[in-house]
């Protein structure tokens, strides 16, 4: 007998340090409702910490490996309590390890952030933002749609790629995606205090941005008994091409294919030889 099951995965959102995060469902997506603040990858490996420019000049902007840092008011000195409100900054190299998100979760692709944007339809930046007292005065929080999703984006600012300068508190909430652009640039998405929209663009990997993670929605589990073989075809994950993947499975084995894009009625049933 062959069984193909669709089951939710991810459970609680707990990072490598044991921090547990609030979550929110928007449309069919489940998001962290707080920014990531882990100092460890999900395999327990420590992420390199880089201090502000006052303490470690010319380090952040020259890295080609994963790292995190604190933010703070405009300048070269970080706030030691920054992460309590805003999480940490991470460079894109930390994202590229594919180990930054808590297990059962992932850093979203540019496509997946577009799904959120499309679902919210209008004033998306205002809808996903929250904590009005932290934002500078502008059209973002003056919109009647401000804070209506409980995504609770906070204006943690950013760290510049070329100088390591820390700042822009109150102005921007910026997060990385996993998606590469042209010329070694990588996509971010942001909200700005004087815009009601979400903006998505590519930029240099040395920037320090915050991270929001998206839950892995589904898995396919195939188990079998007593025959010689089976194959299963499944749709692609979000952000990939339109290629479908086919697996040939020994009958006495099982395989789990992780996906965050497709629903049960999209599954192609196994073909028995």
PDB file of C-alpha atoms in Angstrom, residues 32-269:
ATOM      1  CA  UNK A  32       7.343  35.214  12.220  1.00  0.00           C
ATOM      2  CA  UNK A  33       5.760  38.274  13.863  1.00  0.00           C
ATOM      3  CA  UNK A  34       9.170  39.361  15.198  1.00  0.00           C
ATOM      4  CA  UNK A  35      12.614  39.821  13.681  1.00  0.00           C
ATOM      5  CA  UNK A  36      15.208  37.085  14.074  1.00  0.00           C
ATOM      6  CA  UNK A  37      17.698  37.521  16.930  1.00  0.00           C
ATOM      7  CA  UNK A  38      19.701  34.314  16.922  1.00  0.00           C
ATOM      8  CA  UNK A  39      23.466  34.166  17.411  1.00  0.00           C
ATOM      9  CA  UNK A  40      23.606  30.575  16.137  1.00  0.00           C
ATOM     10  CA  UNK A  41      22.740  28.800  12.902  1.00  0.00           C
ATOM     11  CA  UNK A  42      20.119  26.065  13.171  1.00  0.00           C
ATOM     12  CA  UNK A  43      22.849  23.423  13.420  1.00  0.00           C
ATOM     13  CA  UNK A  44      24.213  25.052  16.582  1.00  0.00           C
ATOM     14  CA  UNK A  45      27.218  26.678  14.895  1.00  0.00           C
ATOM     15  CA  UNK A  46      27.971  30.188  16.165  1.00  0.00           C
ATOM     16  CA  UNK A  47      27.433  33.079  13.740  1.00  0.00           C
ATOM     17  CA  UNK A  48      30.337  35.524  13.693  1.00  0.00           C
ATOM     18  CA  UNK A  49      29.578  38.758  15.545  1.00  0.00           C
ATOM     19  CA  UNK A  50      30.965  42.041  14.257  1.00  0.00           C
ATOM     20  CA  UNK A  51      30.843  45.066  16.529  1.00  0.00           C
ATOM     21  CA  UNK A  52      30.187  48.648  15.431  1.00  0.00           C
ATOM     22  CA  UNK A  53      32.750  50.774  13.590  1.00  0.00           C
ATOM     23  CA  UNK A  54      33.944  52.403  16.813  1.00  0.00           C
ATOM     24  CA  UNK A  55      35.044  48.998  18.122  1.00  0.00           C
ATOM     25  CA  UNK A  56      35.856  47.122  14.868  1.00  0.00           C
ATOM     26  CA  UNK A  57      36.522  49.550  12.053  1.00  0.00           C
ATOM     27  CA  UNK A  58      36.507  48.315   8.433  1.00  0.00           C
ATOM     28  CA  UNK A  59      35.476  44.757   9.303  1.00  0.00           C
ATOM     29  CA  UNK A  60      31.769  44.538   8.430  1.00  0.00           C
ATOM     30  CA  UNK A  61      32.100  46.048   4.978  1.00  0.00           C
ATOM     31  CA  UNK A  62      34.909  43.663   3.947  1.00  0.00           C
ATOM     32  CA  UNK A  63      33.343  40.361   4.982  1.00  0.00           C
ATOM     33  CA  UNK A  64      32.542  37.566   2.537  1.00  0.00           C
ATOM     34  CA  UNK A  65      31.224  35.174   5.207  1.00  0.00           C
ATOM     35  CA  UNK A  66      28.133  35.182   7.395  1.00  0.00           C
ATOM     36  CA  UNK A  67      27.929  37.626  10.291  1.00  0.00           C
ATOM     37  CA  UNK A  68      25.488  39.541  12.480  1.00  0.00           C
ATOM     38  CA  UNK A  69      25.603  42.845  14.329  1.00  0.00           C
ATOM     39  CA  UNK A  70      23.526  45.228  16.392  1.00  0.00           C
ATOM     40  CA  UNK A  71      21.936  48.416  15.159  1.00  0.00           C
ATOM     41  CA  UNK A  72      21.326  51.741  16.808  1.00  0.00           C
ATOM     42  CA  UNK A  73      20.824  55.471  16.285  1.00  0.00           C
ATOM     43  CA  UNK A  74      22.595  57.154  13.371  1.00  0.00           C
ATOM     44  CA  UNK A  75      26.349  56.850  13.805  1.00  0.00           C
ATOM     45  CA  UNK A  76      29.122  54.361  14.312  1.00  0.00           C
ATOM     46  CA  UNK A  77      28.119  53.038  17.766  1.00  0.00           C
ATOM     47  CA  UNK A  78      25.541  50.275  18.266  1.00  0.00           C
ATOM     48  CA  UNK A  79      22.872  50.034  20.959  1.00  0.00           C
ATOM     49  CA  UNK A  80      23.639  47.111  23.284  1.00  0.00           C
ATOM     50  CA  UNK A  81      19.906  46.432  23.711  1.00  0.00           C
ATOM     51  CA  UNK A  82      18.977  46.803  20.039  1.00  0.00           C
ATOM     52  CA  UNK A  83      17.993  43.174  19.514  1.00  0.00           C
ATOM     53  CA  UNK A  84      15.388  43.248  22.304  1.00  0.00           C
ATOM     54  CA  UNK A  85      13.194  45.397  20.068  1.00  0.00           C
ATOM     55  CA  UNK A  86      14.472  44.922  16.522  1.00  0.00           C
ATOM     56  CA  UNK A  87      16.415  41.638  16.354  1.00  0.00           C
ATOM     57  CA  UNK A  88      19.895  41.597  14.806  1.00  0.00           C
ATOM     58  CA  UNK A  89      21.283  42.715  11.481  1.00  0.00           C
ATOM     59  CA  UNK A  90      22.646  39.930   9.259  1.00  0.00           C
ATOM     60  CA  UNK A  91      24.601  40.172   6.047  1.00  0.00           C
ATOM     61  CA  UNK A  92      23.465  38.194   3.025  1.00  0.00           C
ATOM     62  CA  UNK A  93      26.291  35.694   3.455  1.00  0.00           C
ATOM     63  CA  UNK A  94      24.573  34.463   6.636  1.00  0.00           C
ATOM     64  CA  UNK A  95      21.374  33.983   4.623  1.00  0.00           C
ATOM     65  CA  UNK A  96      23.290  32.093   1.956  1.00  0.00           C
ATOM     66  CA  UNK A  97      24.286  29.348   4.420  1.00  0.00           C
ATOM     67  CA  UNK A  98      20.644  28.168   4.345  1.00  0.00           C
ATOM     68  CA  UNK A  99      21.009  27.559   8.092  1.00  0.00           C
ATOM     69  CA  UNK A 100      19.936  30.940   9.457  1.00  0.00           C
ATOM     70  CA  UNK A 101      16.216  30.296   9.867  1.00  0.00           C
ATOM     71  CA  UNK A 102      14.845  28.124  12.682  1.00  0.00           C
ATOM     72  CA  UNK A 103      14.241  24.531  11.654  1.00  0.00           C
ATOM     73  CA  UNK A 104      10.904  24.195   9.883  1.00  0.00           C
ATOM     74  CA  UNK A 105      11.187  27.796   8.678  1.00  0.00           C
ATOM     75  CA  UNK A 106      13.081  29.581   5.928  1.00  0.00           C
ATOM     76  CA  UNK A 107      14.172  33.021   4.815  1.00  0.00           C
ATOM     77  CA  UNK A 108      11.639  33.930   2.104  1.00  0.00           C
ATOM     78  CA  UNK A 109      12.385  34.314  -1.568  1.00  0.00           C
ATOM     79  CA  UNK A 110      11.570  37.504  -3.418  1.00  0.00           C
ATOM     80  CA  UNK A 111       8.646  35.611  -4.963  1.00  0.00           C
ATOM     81  CA  UNK A 112       7.244  34.724  -1.559  1.00  0.00           C
ATOM     82  CA  UNK A 113       7.369  38.323  -0.366  1.00  0.00           C
ATOM     83  CA  UNK A 114       5.523  39.178  -3.590  1.00  0.00           C
ATOM     84  CA  UNK A 115       2.815  36.660  -2.650  1.00  0.00           C
ATOM     85  CA  UNK A 116       2.344  38.538   0.624  1.00  0.00           C
ATOM     86  CA  UNK A 117       2.321  41.874  -1.180  1.00  0.00           C
ATOM     87  CA  UNK A 118      -0.268  40.681  -3.704  1.00  0.00           C
ATOM     88  CA  UNK A 119      -2.497  39.207  -1.022  1.00  0.00           C
ATOM     89  CA  UNK A 120      -2.559  42.505   0.907  1.00  0.00           C
ATOM     90  CA  UNK A 121      -3.477  44.328  -2.321  1.00  0.00           C
ATOM     91  CA  UNK A 122      -2.914  47.959  -1.256  1.00  0.00           C
ATOM     92  CA  UNK A 123      -1.126  49.967   1.451  1.00  0.00           C
ATOM     93  CA  UNK A 124       0.847  46.800   2.114  1.00  0.00           C
ATOM     94  CA  UNK A 125       3.683  48.529   3.967  1.00  0.00           C
ATOM     95  CA  UNK A 126       1.263  50.164   6.374  1.00  0.00           C
ATOM     96  CA  UNK A 127      -0.628  46.919   6.886  1.00  0.00           C
ATOM     97  CA  UNK A 128       2.453  44.917   7.922  1.00  0.00           C
ATOM     98  CA  UNK A 129       3.925  47.652  10.125  1.00  0.00           C
ATOM     99  CA  UNK A 130       3.293  48.135  13.835  1.00  0.00           C
ATOM    100  CA  UNK A 131       4.492  49.857  17.003  1.00  0.00           C
ATOM    101  CA  UNK A 132       3.553  53.342  15.813  1.00  0.00           C
ATOM    102  CA  UNK A 133       5.548  55.078  18.543  1.00  0.00           C
ATOM    103  CA  UNK A 134       8.797  53.748  17.011  1.00  0.00           C
ATOM    104  CA  UNK A 135       8.150  55.124  13.511  1.00  0.00           C
ATOM    105  CA  UNK A 136       8.937  58.646  12.346  1.00  0.00           C
ATOM    106  CA  UNK A 137       5.885  60.678  11.354  1.00  0.00           C
ATOM    107  CA  UNK A 138       4.833  60.054   7.764  1.00  0.00           C
ATOM    108  CA  UNK A 139       2.293  58.441   5.487  1.00  0.00           C
ATOM    109  CA  UNK A 140       3.108  54.878   6.654  1.00  0.00           C
ATOM    110  CA  UNK A 141       1.582  55.232  10.096  1.00  0.00           C
ATOM    111  CA  UNK A 142      -0.967  57.896   9.186  1.00  0.00           C
ATOM    112  CA  UNK A 143      -2.737  55.340   6.961  1.00  0.00           C
ATOM    113  CA  UNK A 144      -5.901  53.832   8.419  1.00  0.00           C
ATOM    114  CA  UNK A 145      -4.464  50.435   7.383  1.00  0.00           C
ATOM    115  CA  UNK A 146      -1.468  50.754   9.711  1.00  0.00           C
ATOM    116  CA  UNK A 147      -0.958  47.692  11.888  1.00  0.00           C
ATOM    117  CA  UNK A 148      -3.915  45.686  10.596  1.00  0.00           C
ATOM    118  CA  UNK A 149      -2.108  42.354  10.038  1.00  0.00           C
ATOM    119  CA  UNK A 150      -0.181  41.859  13.323  1.00  0.00           C
ATOM    120  CA  UNK A 151       3.002  41.330  11.291  1.00  0.00           C
ATOM    121  CA  UNK A 152       4.360  44.185  13.435  1.00  0.00           C
ATOM    122  CA  UNK A 153       7.262  45.480  11.346  1.00  0.00           C
ATOM    123  CA  UNK A 154       9.428  47.827  13.403  1.00  0.00           C
ATOM    124  CA  UNK A 155      11.829  50.459  11.996  1.00  0.00           C
ATOM    125  CA  UNK A 156      15.167  48.922  12.989  1.00  0.00           C
ATOM    126  CA  UNK A 157      17.124  50.735  10.279  1.00  0.00           C
ATOM    127  CA  UNK A 158      20.085  49.108   8.565  1.00  0.00           C
ATOM    128  CA  UNK A 159      23.880  48.847   8.382  1.00  0.00           C
ATOM    129  CA  UNK A 160      25.550  50.258   5.286  1.00  0.00           C
ATOM    130  CA  UNK A 161      27.550  47.979   3.009  1.00  0.00           C
ATOM    131  CA  UNK A 162      30.458  50.318   2.238  1.00  0.00           C
ATOM    132  CA  UNK A 163      31.175  52.094   5.550  1.00  0.00           C
ATOM    133  CA  UNK A 164      29.581  49.861   8.174  1.00  0.00           C
ATOM    134  CA  UNK A 165      27.589  52.909   9.295  1.00  0.00           C
ATOM    135  CA  UNK A 166      24.618  52.050  11.547  1.00  0.00           C
ATOM    136  CA  UNK A 167      21.427  54.045  11.573  1.00  0.00           C
ATOM    137  CA  UNK A 168      18.080  54.965  10.037  1.00  0.00           C
ATOM    138  CA  UNK A 169      16.128  53.960  13.156  1.00  0.00           C
ATOM    139  CA  UNK A 170      12.559  55.089  12.854  1.00  0.00           C
ATOM    140  CA  UNK A 171      12.775  55.292   9.070  1.00  0.00           C
ATOM    141  CA  UNK A 172      13.150  51.802   7.587  1.00  0.00           C
ATOM    142  CA  UNK A 173      12.285  48.209   8.281  1.00  0.00           C
ATOM    143  CA  UNK A 174      14.406  46.117   5.887  1.00  0.00           C
ATOM    144  CA  UNK A 175      14.710  42.342   5.483  1.00  0.00           C
ATOM    145  CA  UNK A 176      16.761  40.029   3.270  1.00  0.00           C
ATOM    146  CA  UNK A 177      15.347  37.458   0.855  1.00  0.00           C
ATOM    147  CA  UNK A 178      17.168  34.444  -0.568  1.00  0.00           C
ATOM    148  CA  UNK A 179      16.852  35.634  -4.170  1.00  0.00           C
ATOM    149  CA  UNK A 180      19.857  36.641  -6.267  1.00  0.00           C
ATOM    150  CA  UNK A 181      19.667  39.501  -8.734  1.00  0.00           C
ATOM    151  CA  UNK A 182      22.243  40.535 -11.316  1.00  0.00           C
ATOM    152  CA  UNK A 183      25.939  41.312 -10.689  1.00  0.00           C
ATOM    153  CA  UNK A 184      26.172  39.667  -7.249  1.00  0.00           C
ATOM    154  CA  UNK A 185      23.245  41.642  -5.865  1.00  0.00           C
ATOM    155  CA  UNK A 186      20.536  40.114  -3.689  1.00  0.00           C
ATOM    156  CA  UNK A 187      16.954  41.108  -3.057  1.00  0.00           C
ATOM    157  CA  UNK A 188      15.657  42.834   0.039  1.00  0.00           C
ATOM    158  CA  UNK A 189      12.181  44.067   0.916  1.00  0.00           C
ATOM    159  CA  UNK A 190      11.310  47.062   3.060  1.00  0.00           C
ATOM    160  CA  UNK A 191       8.805  49.474   4.487  1.00  0.00           C
ATOM    161  CA  UNK A 192       9.585  53.205   4.845  1.00  0.00           C
ATOM    162  CA  UNK A 193       8.060  55.746   7.209  1.00  0.00           C
ATOM    163  CA  UNK A 194       6.860  57.976   4.367  1.00  0.00           C
ATOM    164  CA  UNK A 195       5.366  55.319   2.069  1.00  0.00           C
ATOM    165  CA  UNK A 196       2.404  52.991   2.475  1.00  0.00           C
ATOM    166  CA  UNK A 197       3.894  50.418   0.077  1.00  0.00           C
ATOM    167  CA  UNK A 198       6.340  47.513   0.256  1.00  0.00           C
ATOM    168  CA  UNK A 199       9.505  48.018  -1.820  1.00  0.00           C
ATOM    169  CA  UNK A 200      11.592  45.123  -3.195  1.00  0.00           C
ATOM    170  CA  UNK A 201      14.976  45.632  -4.885  1.00  0.00           C
ATOM    171  CA  UNK A 202      18.420  43.995  -5.208  1.00  0.00           C
ATOM    172  CA  UNK A 203      21.528  45.351  -3.482  1.00  0.00           C
ATOM    173  CA  UNK A 204      25.022  44.481  -2.213  1.00  0.00           C
ATOM    174  CA  UNK A 205      25.391  41.446   0.089  1.00  0.00           C
ATOM    175  CA  UNK A 206      27.419  43.405   2.663  1.00  0.00           C
ATOM    176  CA  UNK A 207      24.422  45.354   3.915  1.00  0.00           C
ATOM    177  CA  UNK A 208      23.118  44.560   7.374  1.00  0.00           C
ATOM    178  CA  UNK A 209      19.370  43.955   7.306  1.00  0.00           C
ATOM    179  CA  UNK A 210      16.896  42.267   9.624  1.00  0.00           C
ATOM    180  CA  UNK A 211      15.350  38.848   8.933  1.00  0.00           C
ATOM    181  CA  UNK A 212      11.766  37.622   8.925  1.00  0.00           C
ATOM    182  CA  UNK A 213      11.192  33.933   8.349  1.00  0.00           C
ATOM    183  CA  UNK A 214       8.360  32.060   6.694  1.00  0.00           C
ATOM    184  CA  UNK A 215       7.054  28.695   7.815  1.00  0.00           C
ATOM    185  CA  UNK A 216       7.602  25.616   5.647  1.00  0.00           C
ATOM    186  CA  UNK A 217       3.970  24.855   4.845  1.00  0.00           C
ATOM    187  CA  UNK A 218       3.889  21.248   3.701  1.00  0.00           C
ATOM    188  CA  UNK A 219       5.777  18.053   3.232  1.00  0.00           C
ATOM    189  CA  UNK A 220       5.150  15.012   1.103  1.00  0.00           C
ATOM    190  CA  UNK A 221       5.927  11.708   2.745  1.00  0.00           C
ATOM    191  CA  UNK A 222       5.981   8.590   0.603  1.00  0.00           C
ATOM    192  CA  UNK A 223       6.210   5.162   2.190  1.00  0.00           C
ATOM    193  CA  UNK A 224       5.774   1.784   0.569  1.00  0.00           C
ATOM    194  CA  UNK A 225       5.938  -1.926   1.040  1.00  0.00           C
ATOM    195  CA  UNK A 226       6.418  -5.221  -0.781  1.00  0.00           C
ATOM    196  CA  UNK A 227       7.076  -4.191  -4.390  1.00  0.00           C
ATOM    197  CA  UNK A 228      10.033  -3.177  -6.517  1.00  0.00           C
ATOM    198  CA  UNK A 229       9.706   0.589  -7.051  1.00  0.00           C
ATOM    199  CA  UNK A 230       7.640   3.729  -7.330  1.00  0.00           C
ATOM    200  CA  UNK A 231       8.033   7.264  -8.621  1.00  0.00           C
ATOM    201  CA  UNK A 232       6.397  10.490  -7.466  1.00  0.00           C
ATOM    202  CA  UNK A 233       6.248  13.870  -9.170  1.00  0.00           C
ATOM    203  CA  UNK A 234       5.842  17.073  -7.148  1.00  0.00           C
ATOM    204  CA  UNK A 235       5.545  20.748  -8.082  1.00  0.00           C
ATOM    205  CA  UNK A 236       8.474  23.164  -7.577  1.00  0.00           C
ATOM    206  CA  UNK A 237       8.987  25.307  -4.468  1.00  0.00           C
ATOM    207  CA  UNK A 238       8.264  29.004  -4.450  1.00  0.00           C
ATOM    208  CA  UNK A 239      10.884  31.055  -6.217  1.00  0.00           C
ATOM    209  CA  UNK A 240      12.106  28.266  -8.465  1.00  0.00           C
ATOM    210  CA  UNK A 241      11.498  27.671 -12.142  1.00  0.00           C
ATOM    211  CA  UNK A 242       8.489  25.784 -13.460  1.00  0.00           C
ATOM    212  CA  UNK A 243      10.453  22.545 -13.349  1.00  0.00           C
ATOM    213  CA  UNK A 244       8.769  19.638 -11.587  1.00  0.00           C
ATOM    214  CA  UNK A 245      10.833  17.084  -9.690  1.00  0.00           C
ATOM    215  CA  UNK A 246      10.420  13.323 -10.082  1.00  0.00           C
ATOM    216  CA  UNK A 247      11.860  10.839  -7.593  1.00  0.00           C
ATOM    217  CA  UNK A 248      12.296   7.110  -8.171  1.00  0.00           C
ATOM    218  CA  UNK A 249      12.021   5.439  -4.792  1.00  0.00           C
ATOM    219  CA  UNK A 250      13.023   1.903  -3.734  1.00  0.00           C
ATOM    220  CA  UNK A 251       9.890   0.215  -2.450  1.00  0.00           C
ATOM    221  CA  UNK A 252      11.333  -0.469   0.986  1.00  0.00           C
ATOM    222  CA  UNK A 253      12.500   3.141   1.493  1.00  0.00           C
ATOM    223  CA  UNK A 254      10.761   6.427   2.054  1.00  0.00           C
ATOM    224  CA  UNK A 255      11.446   9.995   1.008  1.00  0.00           C
ATOM    225  CA  UNK A 256      10.299  13.354   2.282  1.00  0.00           C
ATOM    226  CA  UNK A 257      10.124  16.287  -0.126  1.00  0.00           C
ATOM    227  CA  UNK A 258       9.865  19.681   1.552  1.00  0.00           C
ATOM    228  CA  UNK A 259       7.934  22.451  -0.139  1.00  0.00           C
ATOM    229  CA  UNK A 260       6.309  25.746   0.770  1.00  0.00           C
ATOM    230  CA  UNK A 261       4.276  26.360  -2.335  1.00  0.00           C
ATOM    231  CA  UNK A 262       1.771  23.752  -3.275  1.00  0.00           C
ATOM    232  CA  UNK A 263      -1.502  22.460  -1.945  1.00  0.00           C
ATOM    233  CA  UNK A 264      -2.923  18.953  -1.708  1.00  0.00           C
ATOM    234  CA  UNK A 265      -4.973  19.196  -4.915  1.00  0.00           C
ATOM    235  CA  UNK A 266      -1.791  20.012  -6.882  1.00  0.00           C
ATOM    236  CA  UNK A 267      -0.067  16.756  -5.956  1.00  0.00           C
ATOM    237  CA  UNK A 268       0.479  14.255  -8.736  1.00  0.00           C
ATOM    238  CA  UNK A 269      -0.245  10.755  -7.468  1.00  0.00           C
TER     239      UNK A 269
END
